[in-house]
PDB file of C-alpha atoms in Angstrom:
ATOM      1  CA  UNK Q1015      -1.603 -15.548   7.732  1.00  0.00           C
ATOM      2  CA  UNK Q1016      -2.832 -12.985   4.888  1.00  0.00           C
ATOM      3  CA  UNK Q1017      -3.632  -9.381   6.030  1.00  0.00           C
ATOM      4  CA  UNK Q1018      -6.002  -6.915   4.860  1.00  0.00           C
ATOM      5  CA  UNK Q1019      -5.127  -3.234   4.666  1.00  0.00           C
ATOM      6  CA  UNK Q1020      -7.569  -0.430   4.666  1.00  0.00           C
ATOM      7  CA  UNK Q1021      -6.747   1.718   1.925  1.00  0.00           C
ATOM      8  CA  UNK Q1022      -8.857   4.851   4.184  1.00  0.00           C
ATOM      9  CA  UNK Q1023      -9.070   7.526   1.111  1.00  0.00           C
ATOM     10  CA  UNK Q1024     -11.872   9.781   2.681  1.00  0.00           C
ATOM     11  CA  UNK Q1025     -11.264  13.287   2.969  1.00  0.00           C
ATOM     12  CA  UNK Q1026     -12.455  14.014   6.069  1.00  0.00           C
ATOM     13  CA  UNK Q1027     -10.692  13.828   9.589  1.00  0.00           C
ATOM     14  CA  UNK Q1028     -13.252  12.876  11.755  1.00  0.00           C
ATOM     15  CA  UNK Q1029     -14.565  10.482   9.117  1.00  0.00           C
ATOM     16  CA  UNK Q1030     -11.211   8.950   8.953  1.00  0.00           C
ATOM     17  CA  UNK Q1031     -10.991   8.456  12.390  1.00  0.00           C
ATOM     18  CA  UNK Q1032     -14.105   6.805  13.118  1.00  0.00           C
ATOM     19  CA  UNK Q1033     -13.613   4.268  10.077  1.00  0.00           C
ATOM     20  CA  UNK Q1034     -10.225   3.154  11.587  1.00  0.00           C
ATOM     21  CA  UNK Q1035     -11.518   2.725  14.968  1.00  0.00           C
ATOM     22  CA  UNK Q1036     -14.713   0.532  14.050  1.00  0.00           C
ATOM     23  CA  UNK Q1037     -13.127  -1.766  11.250  1.00  0.00           C
ATOM     24  CA  UNK Q1038      -9.585  -1.510  13.814  1.00  0.00           C
ATOM     25  CA  UNK Q1039     -10.215  -5.527  14.700  1.00  0.00           C
ATOM     26  CA  UNK Q1040      -9.503  -6.649  11.059  1.00  0.00           C
ATOM     27  CA  UNK Q1041      -6.261  -5.144  10.348  1.00  0.00           C
ATOM     28  CA  UNK Q1042      -3.508  -5.258   9.722  1.00  0.00           C
ATOM     29  CA  UNK Q1043      -2.853  -1.817   8.707  1.00  0.00           C
ATOM     30  CA  UNK Q1044      -4.328   1.142   7.492  1.00  0.00           C
ATOM     31  CA  UNK Q1045      -2.800   2.856   3.788  1.00  0.00           C
ATOM     32  CA  UNK Q1046      -3.484   6.686   3.333  1.00  0.00           C
ATOM     33  CA  UNK Q1047      -2.741   8.815   0.234  1.00  0.00           C
ATOM     34  CA  UNK Q1048      -2.588  12.497  -0.242  1.00  0.00           C
ATOM     35  CA  UNK Q1049      -6.046  12.989  -0.651  1.00  0.00           C
ATOM     36  CA  UNK Q1050      -6.730  12.292   3.165  1.00  0.00           C
ATOM     37  CA  UNK Q1051      -3.367  14.332   4.520  1.00  0.00           C
ATOM     38  CA  UNK Q1052      -4.068  17.138   1.866  1.00  0.00           C
ATOM     39  CA  UNK Q1053      -6.569  17.471   3.898  1.00  0.00           C
ATOM     40  CA  UNK Q1054      -6.543  16.974   6.929  1.00  0.00           C
ATOM     41  CA  UNK Q1055      -2.650  17.542   7.748  1.00  0.00           C
ATOM     42  CA  UNK Q1056       0.081  15.238   8.556  1.00  0.00           C
ATOM     43  CA  UNK Q1057      -0.714  14.666  11.944  1.00  0.00           C
ATOM     44  CA  UNK Q1058      -3.500  12.514  10.992  1.00  0.00           C
ATOM     45  CA  UNK Q1059      -0.405  10.238  10.030  1.00  0.00           C
ATOM     46  CA  UNK Q1060       0.128  10.054  14.406  1.00  0.00           C
ATOM     47  CA  UNK Q1061      -3.506   9.885  14.896  1.00  0.00           C
ATOM     48  CA  UNK Q1062      -4.221   7.031  12.704  1.00  0.00           C
ATOM     49  CA  UNK Q1063      -1.176   5.058  13.947  1.00  0.00           C
ATOM     50  CA  UNK Q1064      -2.383   5.385  17.596  1.00  0.00           C
ATOM     51  CA  UNK Q1065      -5.417   2.867  16.109  1.00  0.00           C
ATOM     52  CA  UNK Q1066      -3.426   0.741  13.306  1.00  0.00           C
ATOM     53  CA  UNK Q1067      -0.113   0.830  11.959  1.00  0.00           C
ATOM     54  CA  UNK Q1068      -0.184   3.442   9.242  1.00  0.00           C
ATOM     55  CA  UNK Q1069       1.686   3.337   5.326  1.00  0.00           C
ATOM     56  CA  UNK Q1070       1.592   6.544   3.242  1.00  0.00           C
ATOM     57  CA  UNK Q1071       0.433   5.783   0.004  1.00  0.00           C
ATOM     58  CA  UNK Q1072       2.602   8.851  -1.704  1.00  0.00           C
ATOM     59  CA  UNK Q1073       3.607   7.085  -4.348  1.00  0.00           C
ATOM     60  CA  UNK Q1074       6.932   8.680  -4.711  1.00  0.00           C
ATOM     61  CA  UNK Q1075       8.726  10.028  -7.800  1.00  0.00           C
ATOM     62  CA  UNK Q1076      11.250  11.749  -7.525  1.00  0.00           C
ATOM     63  CA  UNK Q1077      14.982  12.466  -6.638  1.00  0.00           C
ATOM     64  CA  UNK Q1078      17.012  10.964  -4.502  1.00  0.00           C
ATOM     65  CA  UNK Q1079      17.127  13.742  -1.906  1.00  0.00           C
ATOM     66  CA  UNK Q1080      13.245  14.873  -2.664  1.00  0.00           C
ATOM     67  CA  UNK Q1081      12.739  11.565  -1.552  1.00  0.00           C
ATOM     68  CA  UNK Q1082      14.710  11.531   0.805  1.00  0.00           C
ATOM     69  CA  UNK Q1083      12.762  13.962   2.302  1.00  0.00           C
ATOM     70  CA  UNK Q1084       9.386  12.686   1.690  1.00  0.00           C
ATOM     71  CA  UNK Q1085      10.051   9.736   3.560  1.00  0.00           C
ATOM     72  CA  UNK Q1086      12.397  11.667   6.680  1.00  0.00           C
ATOM     73  CA  UNK Q1087       8.424  12.922   7.276  1.00  0.00           C
ATOM     74  CA  UNK Q1088       6.485  10.480   7.210  1.00  0.00           C
ATOM     75  CA  UNK Q1089       8.403   8.524   9.361  1.00  0.00           C
ATOM     76  CA  UNK Q1090       9.233  11.527  11.791  1.00  0.00           C
ATOM     77  CA  UNK Q1091       4.732  11.656  11.827  1.00  0.00           C
ATOM     78  CA  UNK Q1092       4.617   7.565  13.193  1.00  0.00           C
ATOM     79  CA  UNK Q1093       4.160   5.898   9.641  1.00  0.00           C
ATOM     80  CA  UNK Q1094       4.961   2.318   9.051  1.00  0.00           C
ATOM     81  CA  UNK Q1095       5.727   2.411   5.447  1.00  0.00           C
ATOM     82  CA  UNK Q1096       5.605   4.370   2.179  1.00  0.00           C
ATOM     83  CA  UNK Q1097       5.447   3.223  -0.843  1.00  0.00           C
ATOM     84  CA  UNK Q1098       7.788   4.888  -3.627  1.00  0.00           C
ATOM     85  CA  UNK Q1099       7.530   4.524  -7.505  1.00  0.00           C
ATOM     86  CA  UNK Q1100      10.534   2.841  -8.813  1.00  0.00           C
ATOM     87  CA  UNK Q1101      10.314   4.182 -12.404  1.00  0.00           C
ATOM     88  CA  UNK Q1102      12.293   6.266 -11.339  1.00  0.00           C
ATOM     89  CA  UNK Q1103      15.085   4.444 -10.773  1.00  0.00           C
ATOM     90  CA  UNK Q1104      18.005   3.057  -7.955  1.00  0.00           C
ATOM     91  CA  UNK Q1105      19.365   5.868  -6.768  1.00  0.00           C
ATOM     92  CA  UNK Q1106      15.973   7.080  -5.457  1.00  0.00           C
ATOM     93  CA  UNK Q1107      14.804   3.993  -4.060  1.00  0.00           C
ATOM     94  CA  UNK Q1108      17.535   3.415  -2.432  1.00  0.00           C
ATOM     95  CA  UNK Q1109      17.632   7.128  -0.973  1.00  0.00           C
ATOM     96  CA  UNK Q1110      14.471   5.796   0.578  1.00  0.00           C
ATOM     97  CA  UNK Q1111      14.878   2.363   1.987  1.00  0.00           C
ATOM     98  CA  UNK Q1112      18.402   4.501   3.539  1.00  0.00           C
ATOM     99  CA  UNK Q1113      15.952   7.010   4.547  1.00  0.00           C
ATOM    100  CA  UNK Q1114      12.966   5.088   6.105  1.00  0.00           C
ATOM    101  CA  UNK Q1115      15.567   3.384   8.969  1.00  0.00           C
ATOM    102  CA  UNK Q1116      12.854   0.845  10.378  1.00  0.00           C
ATOM    103  CA  UNK Q1117       9.807   2.544   8.587  1.00  0.00           C
ATOM    104  CA  UNK Q1118       9.438   0.121   5.710  1.00  0.00           C
ATOM    105  CA  UNK Q1119       9.168   0.898   1.703  1.00  0.00           C
ATOM    106  CA  UNK Q1120       7.083  -0.988  -0.960  1.00  0.00           C
ATOM    107  CA  UNK Q1121       7.682  -0.213  -4.585  1.00  0.00           C
ATOM    108  CA  UNK Q1122       5.489  -0.276  -6.922  1.00  0.00           C
ATOM    109  CA  UNK Q1123       6.141  -2.708  -9.152  1.00  0.00           C
ATOM    110  CA  UNK Q1124       2.482  -2.719 -11.262  1.00  0.00           C
ATOM    111  CA  UNK Q1125      -0.725  -0.964 -10.330  1.00  0.00           C
ATOM    112  CA  UNK Q1126      -3.814  -2.219 -10.775  1.00  0.00           C
ATOM    113  CA  UNK Q1127      -5.932   0.074 -13.266  1.00  0.00           C
ATOM    114  CA  UNK Q1128      -5.974  -0.433 -17.072  1.00  0.00           C
ATOM    115  CA  UNK Q1129      -3.589   2.134 -17.426  1.00  0.00           C
ATOM    116  CA  UNK Q1130      -1.089  -0.172 -15.699  1.00  0.00           C
ATOM    117  CA  UNK Q1131      -0.676  -1.915 -19.502  1.00  0.00           C
ATOM    118  CA  UNK Q1132       0.263   1.383 -20.887  1.00  0.00           C
ATOM    119  CA  UNK Q1133       3.849   1.621 -20.428  1.00  0.00           C
ATOM    120  CA  UNK Q1134       4.276  -0.240 -16.549  1.00  0.00           C
ATOM    121  CA  UNK Q1135       3.928  -4.184 -17.235  1.00  0.00           C
ATOM    122  CA  UNK Q1136       6.931  -3.529 -19.536  1.00  0.00           C
ATOM    123  CA  UNK Q1137       9.165  -2.616 -16.716  1.00  0.00           C
ATOM    124  CA  UNK Q1138       7.824  -4.351 -13.980  1.00  0.00           C
ATOM    125  CA  UNK Q1139      10.461  -7.768 -14.119  1.00  0.00           C
ATOM    126  CA  UNK Q1140      13.587  -4.609 -13.770  1.00  0.00           C
ATOM    127  CA  UNK Q1141      11.200  -2.729 -11.150  1.00  0.00           C
ATOM    128  CA  UNK Q1142      11.196  -5.801  -9.305  1.00  0.00           C
ATOM    129  CA  UNK Q1143      14.437  -7.056  -9.022  1.00  0.00           C
ATOM    130  CA  UNK Q1144      16.392  -3.575  -8.321  1.00  0.00           C
ATOM    131  CA  UNK Q1145      13.524  -3.210  -5.577  1.00  0.00           C
ATOM    132  CA  UNK Q1146      15.171  -6.617  -4.254  1.00  0.00           C
ATOM    133  CA  UNK Q1147      18.510  -5.537  -4.434  1.00  0.00           C
ATOM    134  CA  UNK Q1148      18.293  -2.460  -2.589  1.00  0.00           C
ATOM    135  CA  UNK Q1149      15.996  -3.769   0.355  1.00  0.00           C
ATOM    136  CA  UNK Q1150      12.751  -2.808  -0.311  1.00  0.00           C
ATOM    137  CA  UNK Q1151      10.339  -4.300   2.322  1.00  0.00           C
ATOM    138  CA  UNK Q1152       7.934  -5.263  -0.047  1.00  0.00           C
ATOM    139  CA  UNK Q1153       6.402  -4.617  -3.710  1.00  0.00           C
ATOM    140  CA  UNK Q1154       2.798  -3.732  -4.588  1.00  0.00           C
ATOM    141  CA  UNK Q1155       1.260  -5.786  -7.397  1.00  0.00           C
ATOM    142  CA  UNK Q1156      -2.200  -5.480  -8.973  1.00  0.00           C
ATOM    143  CA  UNK Q1157      -5.115  -8.141  -7.363  1.00  0.00           C
ATOM    144  CA  UNK Q1158      -7.316  -6.928 -10.652  1.00  0.00           C
ATOM    145  CA  UNK Q1159      -4.179  -9.816 -12.625  1.00  0.00           C
ATOM    146  CA  UNK Q1160      -3.767 -11.765 -10.341  1.00  0.00           C
ATOM    147  CA  UNK Q1161      -1.733 -13.794 -12.955  1.00  0.00           C
ATOM    148  CA  UNK Q1162       0.940 -10.853 -12.348  1.00  0.00           C
ATOM    149  CA  UNK Q1163       0.681 -11.340  -8.960  1.00  0.00           C
ATOM    150  CA  UNK Q1164       2.538 -15.285  -9.532  1.00  0.00           C
ATOM    151  CA  UNK Q1165       4.275 -13.953 -11.618  1.00  0.00           C
ATOM    152  CA  UNK Q1166       6.083 -11.288 -10.081  1.00  0.00           C
ATOM    153  CA  UNK Q1167       5.552 -13.375  -6.506  1.00  0.00           C
ATOM    154  CA  UNK Q1168       8.649 -15.959  -8.766  1.00  0.00           C
ATOM    155  CA  UNK Q1169      10.794 -13.163  -9.189  1.00  0.00           C
ATOM    156  CA  UNK Q1170      10.752 -11.029  -5.367  1.00  0.00           C
ATOM    157  CA  UNK Q1171      11.051 -14.022  -3.235  1.00  0.00           C
ATOM    158  CA  UNK Q1172       9.828 -13.281  -0.150  1.00  0.00           C
ATOM    159  CA  UNK Q1173       9.386  -9.951  -0.028  1.00  0.00           C
ATOM    160  CA  UNK Q1174       5.717  -8.665   0.970  1.00  0.00           C
ATOM    161  CA  UNK Q1175       3.224  -8.643  -1.921  1.00  0.00           C
ATOM    162  CA  UNK Q1176       0.511  -5.507  -1.371  1.00  0.00           C
ATOM    163  CA  UNK Q1177      -2.240  -5.820  -3.280  1.00  0.00           C
ATOM    164  CA  UNK Q1178      -4.424  -3.760  -4.659  1.00  0.00           C
ATOM    165  CA  UNK Q1179      -7.793  -3.919  -6.520  1.00  0.00           C
ATOM    166  CA  UNK Q1180      -9.963  -5.740  -4.775  1.00  0.00           C
ATOM    167  CA  UNK Q1181     -13.749  -4.596  -5.160  1.00  0.00           C
ATOM    168  CA  UNK Q1182     -14.652  -1.442  -6.155  1.00  0.00           C
ATOM    169  CA  UNK Q1183     -12.247  -2.725  -9.285  1.00  0.00           C
ATOM    170  CA  UNK Q1184     -13.096  -5.829  -9.237  1.00  0.00           C
ATOM    171  CA  UNK Q1185     -10.355  -7.800  -7.629  1.00  0.00           C
ATOM    172  CA  UNK Q1186     -10.526 -11.480  -5.234  1.00  0.00           C
ATOM    173  CA  UNK Q1187      -9.101 -11.218  -2.159  1.00  0.00           C
ATOM    174  CA  UNK Q1188      -9.044 -15.240  -1.955  1.00  0.00           C
ATOM    175  CA  UNK Q1189      -7.083 -15.192  -5.475  1.00  0.00           C
ATOM    176  CA  UNK Q1190      -4.357 -12.332  -4.674  1.00  0.00           C
ATOM    177  CA  UNK Q1191      -3.482 -14.658  -1.595  1.00  0.00           C
ATOM    178  CA  UNK Q1192      -3.301 -18.011  -3.408  1.00  0.00           C
ATOM    179  CA  UNK Q1193      -1.057 -15.654  -6.224  1.00  0.00           C
ATOM    180  CA  UNK Q1194       0.803 -15.294  -4.054  1.00  0.00           C
ATOM    181  CA  UNK Q1195       0.201 -12.174  -1.960  1.00  0.00           C
ATOM    182  CA  UNK Q1196       0.797 -11.566   1.164  1.00  0.00           C
ATOM    183  CA  UNK Q1197      -1.908  -8.476   1.965  1.00  0.00           C
ATOM    184  CA  UNK Q1198      -4.533  -7.572   0.278  1.00  0.00           C
ATOM    185  CA  UNK Q1199      -5.663  -3.587   0.116  1.00  0.00           C
ATOM    186  CA  UNK Q1200      -8.802  -2.327   0.256  1.00  0.00           C
ATOM    187  CA  UNK Q1201     -11.100   0.444  -0.183  1.00  0.00           C
ATOM    188  CA  UNK Q1202     -14.368   1.874  -0.875  1.00  0.00           C
ATOM    189  CA  UNK Q1203     -15.862  -1.817  -0.624  1.00  0.00           C
ATOM    190  CA  UNK Q1204     -15.256  -0.845   3.457  1.00  0.00           C
ATOM    191  CA  UNK Q1205     -15.361   2.619   3.774  1.00  0.00           C
ATOM    192  CA  UNK Q1206     -18.684   3.342   1.306  1.00  0.00           C
ATOM    193  CA  UNK Q1207     -20.319   0.323   3.142  1.00  0.00           C
ATOM    194  CA  UNK Q1208     -23.645   1.234   5.190  1.00  0.00           C
ATOM    195  CA  UNK Q1209     -21.683  -1.146   8.043  1.00  0.00           C
ATOM    196  CA  UNK Q1210     -17.846  -0.772   7.191  1.00  0.00           C
ATOM    197  CA  UNK Q1211     -16.866  -3.031   9.838  1.00  0.00           C
ATOM    198  CA  UNK Q1212     -19.141  -6.167   9.020  1.00  0.00           C
ATOM    199  CA  UNK Q1213     -17.894  -5.475   5.576  1.00  0.00           C
ATOM    200  CA  UNK Q1214     -14.231  -5.846   6.261  1.00  0.00           C
ATOM    201  CA  UNK Q1215     -14.660  -8.376   8.633  1.00  0.00           C
ATOM    202  CA  UNK Q1216     -16.134 -10.691   5.702  1.00  0.00           C
ATOM    203  CA  UNK Q1217     -13.152  -9.810   3.883  1.00  0.00           C
ATOM    204  CA  UNK Q1218     -11.202 -11.193   7.111  1.00  0.00           C
ATOM    205  CA  UNK Q1219     -12.934 -14.299   7.367  1.00  0.00           C
ATOM    206  CA  UNK Q1220     -12.102 -13.965   3.668  1.00  0.00           C
ATOM    207  CA  UNK Q1221      -8.288 -14.648   4.408  1.00  0.00           C
ATOM    208  CA  UNK Q1222      -8.640 -16.566   6.870  1.00  0.00           C
ATOM    209  CA  UNK Q1223     -11.133 -19.634   6.920  1.00  0.00           C
TER     210      UNK Q1223
END
C-alpha cells in the first residue's frame, strides 16, 4: 500500500514533536532534515523515533569516509533511513550502504524543484542504475514531474521510490503513486495547515481509497 511521509521542516523542537504526535496515525514515516536537527540537536531523531520511523534527509554528498561517519551518527540515534546524493559516485554510495546496517539508504535520483533540470536530470539514469547495483533500498524522484517517476520506475525494478513535491510545490499524490512511487513526501501542506491532522488524513485517504 502507498504510504505518506511527513517532511517535518520546522525548527522548533516542541512544535515538531506536537505535530508528529498529532498526525502519526496517518504516516508511514517522518522525514527530517538539517533545519530541525541544527535547531534541536541530533537527539530529536531519538525522540521522534518513538513516534514514527525517521528518515534523515541529510542529502549526504561527500567522500566515502565522511559519508560513513554521517550515516553512523544517524543510525546510532535510531533513524530508520537516510537520504544521500548519487552524483558523488559509486564509492560514496557504497560506503553509505555498507555503514547503514538495517537502516535504509535512499539515493536522490532527481529532485523536485525546477533547478533539477539544469544538471541533475542529465545523469538520472546513471544514478538510478548505480544505486540499484550497490544495494540502496530506494530512490528519491519528483512528484512534480510524474512522467519522470514512470521513467525512473522502469529502471529501478522493485526499489522503493519516495516522491517529494506534493502540495506546496504543486505535485499530485495520486499522480505520483499512479506513476510508480511507493510513498509520497509532503511537508508544508500538512505542518502549515490550521489542522495538521485533518490535512494528513485527507492525503492518507487519497492514497488508500
